[in-house]
Coordinates of C-alpha atoms and ligand atoms in Angstrom, one line a residue:
M66 CA 61.0 141.5 99.3
K67 CA 64.5 142.9 99.9
T68 CA 67.3 140.4 99.9
L69 CA 70.2 140.0 102.4
G70 CA 73.5 138.1 102.6
V71 CA 74.6 136.6 105.9
Y72 CA 78.3 136.2 106.8
I73 CA 79.3 134.1 109.8
H74 CA 82.8 134.4 111.1
I75 CA 84.6 131.4 112.7
P76 CA 87.9 132.8 114.0
F77 CA 89.6 129.5 114.7
C78 CA 92.6 128.0 112.9
K79 CA 94.8 125.1 113.8
S80 CA 97.8 127.4 113.6
K81 CA 98.7 130.7 112.0
C82 CA 100.0 130.9 108.5
L83 CA 103.1 133.1 108.1
Y84 CA 101.4 135.6 105.8
C85 CA 98.0 135.8 107.5
D86 CA 96.6 139.0 109.0
F87 CA 92.9 137.8 109.2
L88 CA 91.2 137.7 112.6
S89 CA 92.0 134.0 113.4
F90 CA 93.8 132.1 116.1
P91 CA 94.1 128.6 117.6
E92 CA 91.8 127.9 120.5
G93 CA 90.8 124.9 122.7
R94 CA 87.5 123.1 122.5
E95 CA 86.1 124.7 125.6
R96 CA 86.6 128.3 124.4
Q97 CA 85.3 127.3 121.0
A98 CA 82.1 126.0 122.6
L99 CA 81.8 129.3 124.5
Y100 CA 82.2 131.2 121.3
F101 CA 79.5 129.2 119.6
D102 CA 77.1 129.8 122.4
A103 CA 77.6 133.5 122.0
L104 CA 77.3 133.3 118.2
K105 CA 74.1 131.4 118.4
K106 CA 72.7 134.1 120.7
E107 CA 73.7 136.8 118.3
I108 CA 72.1 135.0 115.4
E109 CA 68.9 134.7 117.4
V110 CA 68.6 138.2 118.7
C111 CA 69.6 139.9 115.4
S112 CA 66.8 138.1 113.6
K113 CA 64.3 140.9 114.4
E114 CA 66.3 143.5 112.6
C115 CA 66.3 141.3 109.5
K116 CA 62.6 140.4 109.5
E117 CA 61.8 142.1 106.2
Y118 CA 64.6 140.4 104.3
L119 CA 64.9 137.2 102.3
V120 CA 68.3 135.7 102.9
D121 CA 69.7 134.5 99.6
T122 CA 73.4 133.9 100.4
V123 CA 75.1 132.6 103.5
F124 CA 78.9 132.5 103.8
V125 CA 80.6 130.6 106.7
G126 CA 84.1 132.0 106.6
G127 CA 87.1 132.4 108.8
G128 CA 89.5 131.4 110.1
T129 CA 88.9 127.8 109.3
P130 CA 85.2 126.9 109.9
T131 CA 86.0 123.2 109.2
S132 CA 88.5 123.1 112.0
V133 CA 85.8 123.1 114.7
D134 CA 83.4 120.2 115.6
S135 CA 81.0 120.0 112.7
D136 CA 78.0 119.9 115.1
H137 CA 78.6 123.6 115.8
I138 CA 78.2 124.4 112.1
V139 CA 75.2 122.2 111.8
H140 CA 73.5 124.0 114.7
I141 CA 74.3 127.4 113.3
M142 CA 72.6 126.3 110.0
E143 CA 69.6 125.1 111.9
L144 CA 69.3 128.5 113.6
I145 CA 69.5 130.4 110.3
K146 CA 66.7 128.2 108.9
T147 CA 64.6 128.7 112.0
H148 CA 65.0 132.4 112.6
Y149 CA 65.5 133.8 109.1
K150 CA 63.6 133.6 105.8
L151 CA 66.1 131.6 103.8
A152 CA 65.5 131.4 100.0
E153 CA 65.0 127.8 98.8
D154 CA 67.8 128.2 96.3
A155 CA 70.1 130.2 98.6
E156 CA 73.8 129.8 97.9
I157 CA 75.4 128.6 101.2
T158 CA 79.2 128.4 101.2
I159 CA 81.7 127.1 103.8
E160 CA 85.4 127.8 103.8
C161 CA 87.5 124.7 104.3
N162 CA 91.2 124.0 104.7
P163 CA 92.6 120.6 103.8
G164 CA 93.5 118.5 106.7
T165 CA 90.6 119.8 108.8
A166 CA 87.6 118.0 107.2
D167 CA 86.9 114.3 106.7
F168 CA 84.2 112.6 104.8
S169 CA 81.7 112.5 107.7
S170 CA 82.0 116.2 108.5
L171 CA 81.8 117.2 104.8
K172 CA 78.6 115.0 104.5
A173 CA 77.2 116.7 107.7
Y174 CA 77.7 120.2 106.1
R175 CA 76.1 119.0 102.9
E176 CA 73.1 117.6 104.8
A177 CA 72.8 120.8 106.7
G178 CA 72.1 122.6 103.4
I179 CA 75.6 123.9 102.7
N180 CA 75.9 123.7 98.9
R181 CA 79.2 125.4 98.1
I182 CA 82.7 124.7 99.4
S183 CA 85.7 126.9 99.1
I184 CA 89.0 125.1 99.7
G185 CA 92.1 127.0 100.6
L186 CA 94.7 125.1 98.7
Q187 CA 97.0 128.1 97.9
S188 CA 99.6 125.8 96.3
P189 CA 99.8 122.1 95.4
D190 CA 103.6 122.2 96.0
D191 CA 104.6 120.8 99.4
V192 CA 107.7 122.9 99.6
E193 CA 105.7 126.1 99.0
L194 CA 103.0 125.0 101.4
K195 CA 105.6 124.5 104.1
M196 CA 107.2 127.9 103.4
L197 CA 103.8 129.6 103.7
G198 CA 103.2 127.9 107.1
R199 CA 100.2 126.0 105.9
I200 CA 99.2 122.9 107.9
H201 CA 98.5 120.7 105.0
N202 CA 100.2 119.0 102.0
R203 CA 99.1 118.2 98.5
Q204 CA 97.9 114.7 99.4
Q205 CA 95.6 116.1 102.2
F206 CA 94.1 118.4 99.6
E207 CA 93.4 115.6 97.3
E208 CA 91.7 113.6 100.0
C209 CA 89.7 116.6 101.0
Y210 CA 88.7 117.4 97.5
N211 CA 87.7 113.9 96.7
N212 CA 85.7 113.6 99.9
A213 CA 83.9 116.9 99.2
R214 CA 82.8 115.5 95.8
R215 CA 81.8 112.2 97.4
A216 CA 79.8 114.1 100.0
G217 CA 77.8 115.7 97.2
F218 CA 79.4 119.1 96.7
T219 CA 78.9 120.1 93.1
N220 CA 80.0 123.7 93.4
V221 CA 83.6 123.8 94.5
N222 CA 86.1 126.7 94.6
V223 CA 89.8 126.4 95.1
D224 CA 92.0 129.4 96.2
L225 CA 95.4 129.5 94.5
M226 CA 98.1 132.0 95.5
G227 CA 100.8 133.3 93.2
A228 CA 103.9 135.5 93.5
L229 CA 105.2 133.3 96.3
P230 CA 108.8 133.7 97.6
G231 CA 111.2 132.0 95.2
Q232 CA 108.4 131.2 92.7
T233 CA 109.1 131.4 89.0
L234 CA 106.5 131.8 86.3
E235 CA 107.0 128.2 85.3
M236 CA 106.4 127.0 88.9
Y237 CA 103.2 129.0 89.1
E238 CA 102.0 127.7 85.7
N239 CA 102.6 124.1 87.0
N240 CA 100.4 124.9 90.0
L241 CA 97.6 126.2 87.7
D242 CA 98.0 123.2 85.5
Y243 CA 97.6 120.9 88.5
I244 CA 94.3 122.4 89.6
L245 CA 93.0 122.2 86.0
K246 CA 93.8 118.5 85.9
L247 CA 91.7 117.4 88.9
D248 CA 89.5 114.4 88.1
T249 CA 86.4 116.4 88.4
P250 CA 86.9 119.9 87.0
L251 CA 86.5 122.8 89.5
E252 CA 83.5 125.1 89.1
H253 CA 85.3 128.2 90.5
I254 CA 88.9 129.4 90.9
S255 CA 90.1 132.3 93.0
A256 CA 93.7 133.3 91.9
Y257 CA 95.4 135.9 94.0
S258 CA 98.9 137.2 94.5
L259 CA 100.5 137.0 97.9
I260 CA 100.3 140.3 99.7
I261 CA 102.8 141.1 102.5
E262 CA 100.7 142.5 105.3
E263 CA 102.2 144.5 108.2
G264 CA 102.3 142.6 111.5
T265 CA 102.8 139.2 110.0
P266 CA 106.0 137.1 110.2
F267 CA 106.4 137.4 106.4
Y268 CA 106.4 141.2 106.8
D269 CA 109.4 141.0 109.2
M270 CA 111.2 138.5 107.0
N271 CA 110.7 140.7 104.0
E272 CA 112.0 143.7 105.9
K273 CA 115.2 141.7 106.6
G274 CA 115.5 140.7 102.9
Q275 CA 114.8 137.0 103.6
L276 CA 111.7 136.5 101.4
H277 CA 113.0 136.7 97.8
L278 CA 109.7 137.7 96.3
P279 CA 109.3 137.6 92.4
D280 CA 109.9 140.9 90.7
E281 CA 107.1 143.0 89.4
D282 CA 107.4 141.8 85.8
T283 CA 107.2 138.1 86.9
E284 CA 104.1 138.9 89.0
R285 CA 102.4 140.7 86.1
N286 CA 103.2 137.8 83.9
M287 CA 101.6 135.4 86.4
Y288 CA 98.5 137.6 86.4
H289 CA 98.3 137.6 82.6
R290 CA 99.0 133.9 82.2
T291 CA 96.2 133.2 84.7
K292 CA 93.7 135.0 82.5
E293 CA 94.9 133.3 79.4
I294 CA 95.2 129.7 80.8
L295 CA 91.9 129.8 82.6
A296 CA 90.0 131.3 79.6
G297 CA 91.5 128.5 77.5
N298 CA 90.0 126.0 79.9
G299 CA 86.4 127.5 79.9
Y300 CA 86.6 129.7 83.0
K301 CA 85.1 133.1 82.7
R302 CA 86.8 135.9 84.6
Y303 CA 84.1 137.8 86.3
E304 CA 86.1 139.8 88.9
I305 CA 89.7 140.9 89.0
S306 CA 90.8 137.6 90.8
N307 CA 87.8 135.3 90.3
Y308 CA 87.0 132.9 87.6
A309 CA 84.0 130.6 87.1
K310 CA 82.4 128.1 84.8
E311 CA 79.2 129.6 83.4
G312 CA 76.6 129.9 86.2
Y313 CA 79.0 129.3 89.1
E314 CA 80.0 132.9 90.0
C315 CA 80.0 133.4 93.8
L316 CA 76.7 135.2 94.5
H317 CA 77.8 136.2 98.0
N318 CA 80.9 138.0 96.8
I319 CA 78.9 139.6 94.0
R320 CA 76.6 141.0 96.7
Y321 CA 79.6 142.8 98.2
W322 CA 80.8 144.2 94.8
K323 CA 77.2 145.3 94.0
C324 CA 77.0 147.1 97.4
R325 CA 74.0 145.1 98.4
E326 CA 73.1 144.6 102.1
Y327 CA 74.6 141.9 104.3
I328 CA 74.9 141.2 108.0
G329 CA 77.9 139.7 109.7
F330 CA 77.7 137.5 112.8
G331 CA 80.7 136.6 115.0
L332 CA 83.9 138.2 116.1
G333 CA 85.0 141.2 114.0
A334 CA 82.3 140.5 111.4
A335 CA 81.4 143.5 109.2
S336 CA 77.9 144.5 108.1
F337 CA 76.3 146.8 105.6
L338 CA 72.7 147.3 106.6
K339 CA 70.2 150.1 106.0
C340 CA 72.9 152.4 104.6
R341 CA 75.2 151.9 107.6
R342 CA 78.4 150.1 107.9
F343 CA 79.6 148.7 111.2
R344 CA 81.5 145.8 112.6
N345 CA 81.5 143.6 115.7
T346 CA 84.2 144.0 118.2
S347 CA 87.3 141.9 117.7
D348 CA 87.7 141.4 121.5
F349 CA 86.8 137.8 122.2
S350 CA 85.9 138.3 125.9
K351 CA 83.8 141.4 125.2
Y352 CA 81.9 139.6 122.4
T353 CA 81.2 136.4 124.3
S354 CA 80.4 138.0 127.6
Y355 CA 78.0 140.4 126.0
F356 CA 75.9 137.8 124.2
L357 CA 76.2 135.2 127.0
S358 CA 74.8 137.7 129.5
L359 CA 71.7 138.5 127.4
S360 CA 68.8 136.8 129.1
S361 CA 65.5 136.5 127.2
E362 CA 64.1 139.5 129.0
R363 CA 67.2 141.6 128.2
N364 CA 66.9 140.7 124.5
S365 CA 64.8 143.8 124.1
E366 CA 68.0 145.8 124.7
M367 CA 68.8 144.9 121.1
K368 CA 66.6 147.4 119.3
A369 CA 65.3 146.7 115.8
D370 CA 68.0 149.0 114.3
G371 CA 70.8 147.2 116.1
T372 CA 71.7 150.2 118.3
G373 CA 71.4 148.2 121.5
A374 CA 74.2 145.9 120.6
F375 CA 77.2 147.2 122.5
V376 CA 79.5 144.9 120.6
R377 CA 79.0 146.9 117.4
E378 CA 81.7 149.5 116.5
D379 CA 82.9 151.7 113.8
F380 CA 79.4 152.9 112.7
E381 CA 79.5 154.8 109.5
E382 CA 76.4 156.3 108.1
L383 CA 76.8 156.4 104.3
D384 CA 75.4 159.5 102.6
R385 CA 74.3 159.6 99.0
K386 CA 77.7 160.7 97.8
A387 CA 79.5 157.9 99.6
L388 CA 77.0 155.3 98.3
M389 CA 77.6 156.5 94.8
E390 CA 81.3 156.3 95.1
E391 CA 81.1 152.8 96.6
F392 CA 78.7 151.7 93.9
M393 CA 81.2 152.7 91.3
F394 CA 84.5 151.5 92.7
M395 CA 83.2 148.2 94.0
G396 CA 81.1 147.5 90.9
L397 CA 84.0 148.2 88.5
R398 CA 85.9 145.3 90.1
M399 CA 83.5 143.1 88.2
V400 CA 84.3 142.4 84.5
S401 CA 80.7 143.1 83.6
G402 CA 81.0 146.6 85.2
V403 CA 78.2 148.8 86.6
S404 CA 74.7 149.1 85.2
V405 CA 73.8 152.6 84.1
R406 CA 70.1 151.7 84.7
E407 CA 70.8 150.4 88.2
F408 CA 72.7 153.6 89.1
E409 CA 69.7 155.6 88.0
E410 CA 67.2 153.4 89.9
R411 CA 69.2 153.7 93.1
F412 CA 70.2 157.3 93.1
K413 CA 67.4 158.8 90.9
T414 CA 69.9 160.6 88.8
D415 CA 71.7 160.0 85.5
I416 CA 75.2 158.5 85.9
F417 CA 76.5 160.8 83.2
D418 CA 75.3 163.9 85.1
V419 CA 77.4 162.8 88.1
Y420 CA 80.4 161.2 86.4
G421 CA 80.3 162.4 82.8
N422 CA 83.8 164.0 82.9
V423 CA 85.5 161.0 84.5
I424 CA 83.7 158.6 82.2
S425 CA 84.8 160.6 79.1
K426 CA 88.4 160.8 80.3
L427 CA 88.7 157.1 81.0
V428 CA 87.0 156.2 77.7
E429 CA 89.5 158.4 75.9
E430 CA 92.4 156.6 77.7
E431 CA 90.8 153.3 76.6
L432 CA 90.5 152.2 80.2
L433 CA 86.6 152.2 80.3
E434 CA 84.0 151.2 77.7
R435 CA 80.2 151.1 77.3
H436 CA 78.8 147.7 76.7
G437 CA 75.0 147.8 76.4
E438 CA 73.6 149.2 79.6
F439 CA 76.9 148.6 81.4
L440 CA 80.1 150.7 81.9
R441 CA 83.0 148.4 82.3
L442 CA 86.8 148.6 82.6
T443 CA 88.7 147.4 79.5
D444 CA 91.4 144.7 80.0
R445 CA 93.9 147.5 80.3
G446 CA 91.6 149.3 82.8
L447 CA 91.4 146.2 84.9
D448 CA 95.2 146.0 85.0
V449 CA 95.3 149.5 86.5
S450 CA 92.0 149.2 88.4
N451 CA 93.2 151.1 91.4
Y452 CA 93.9 154.2 89.3
C453 CA 90.5 154.0 87.6
M454 CA 88.5 153.4 90.8
A455 CA 90.2 156.4 92.5
E456 CA 88.9 158.6 89.7
F457 CA 85.3 158.0 90.9
L458 CA 85.8 159.6 94.3
L459 CA 83.6 162.7 94.4
Ligands
SF4_276 S1 94.2 129.1 107.4 FE1 93.6 131.1 106.5 S2 92.7 132.2 108.2 FE2 93.8 130.5 109.1 S3 95.9 131.3 109.5 FE3 96.0 130.4 107.5 S4 95.5 132.1 106.0 FE4 94.9 132.7 108.1

């Protein structure tokens, strides 16, 4: 049976962080309830186009899924279990921000079958947190983390952000050290650099010279020290920014990097299904009014291939060439690289017939290497991954 990942977008946050360009915003309880009614309808009506799939990963992301009434999330999980074939050992993740989840809500998520939690700490330094516009402090993170463990979460990720304004290498290393010294060691760490996105308050501040970001050398040193320190503490780097203890790699994200199918529910959620990419509208009123107006009789408007859903936009039919390109540049993000055998199985052609010249060139430059049935970027290749990946465009 084919497998599928399900992404569920919860676009609500208590307030907006100063660097954030995600589709998220504060909203009152009534509008949140309206959104969940629409989301439930979407999950129900889309089940028929997913009949032939076994769902083996679910990711409830945002936004801040833990900022809404936990009953909403519990109902969503019930719907998934009722309308989809959910693998018994499915990985089910929820994103959480400290200060938005207490013990009882964390327990409710766990009881609803959610077995992985990803906590957006970003920094354990209260001054840095405030500067980022985060709503929480270190103490709230500690309460949240301990409550998650008490509620039974045995697979926990923490997001850590580096290259923050005014941050030195030493300050960053102290932050890393802090998350490594938690009473119960983390199973997974995502360590990213801050990126200044257009349209955010940080972008404007940076334009005015008010941000004082670390220079490129300091940022590179943070990146290299992350690799060394985490490796020394038993974390295997399995993707450019992701590290895990053996057996705790995030299966949902691996699905994205391996170009496997997923369906996204909720405002702005992206899907890759049956060789097509598309995304839901980001217009709150359009999204909610469409699904709330679907009566049971009109459910048939939604055809098995999804074409009846007028909230879906940006359809892109991926031809064989585009699929090969994506397979390469997404797959090479992973430290294990891409499987030569899988390429042949998917595209019925030898990878060396398509990419022989590029592969030879990158091997010669010591940026790519063969390891068993895999082609993978070397350490140096991962450092300049954008350059390497661009070489695989046909
Ligand atoms: S909590 Fe996350 S999604 Fe919400 S505003 Fe901050 S960075 Fe954006």
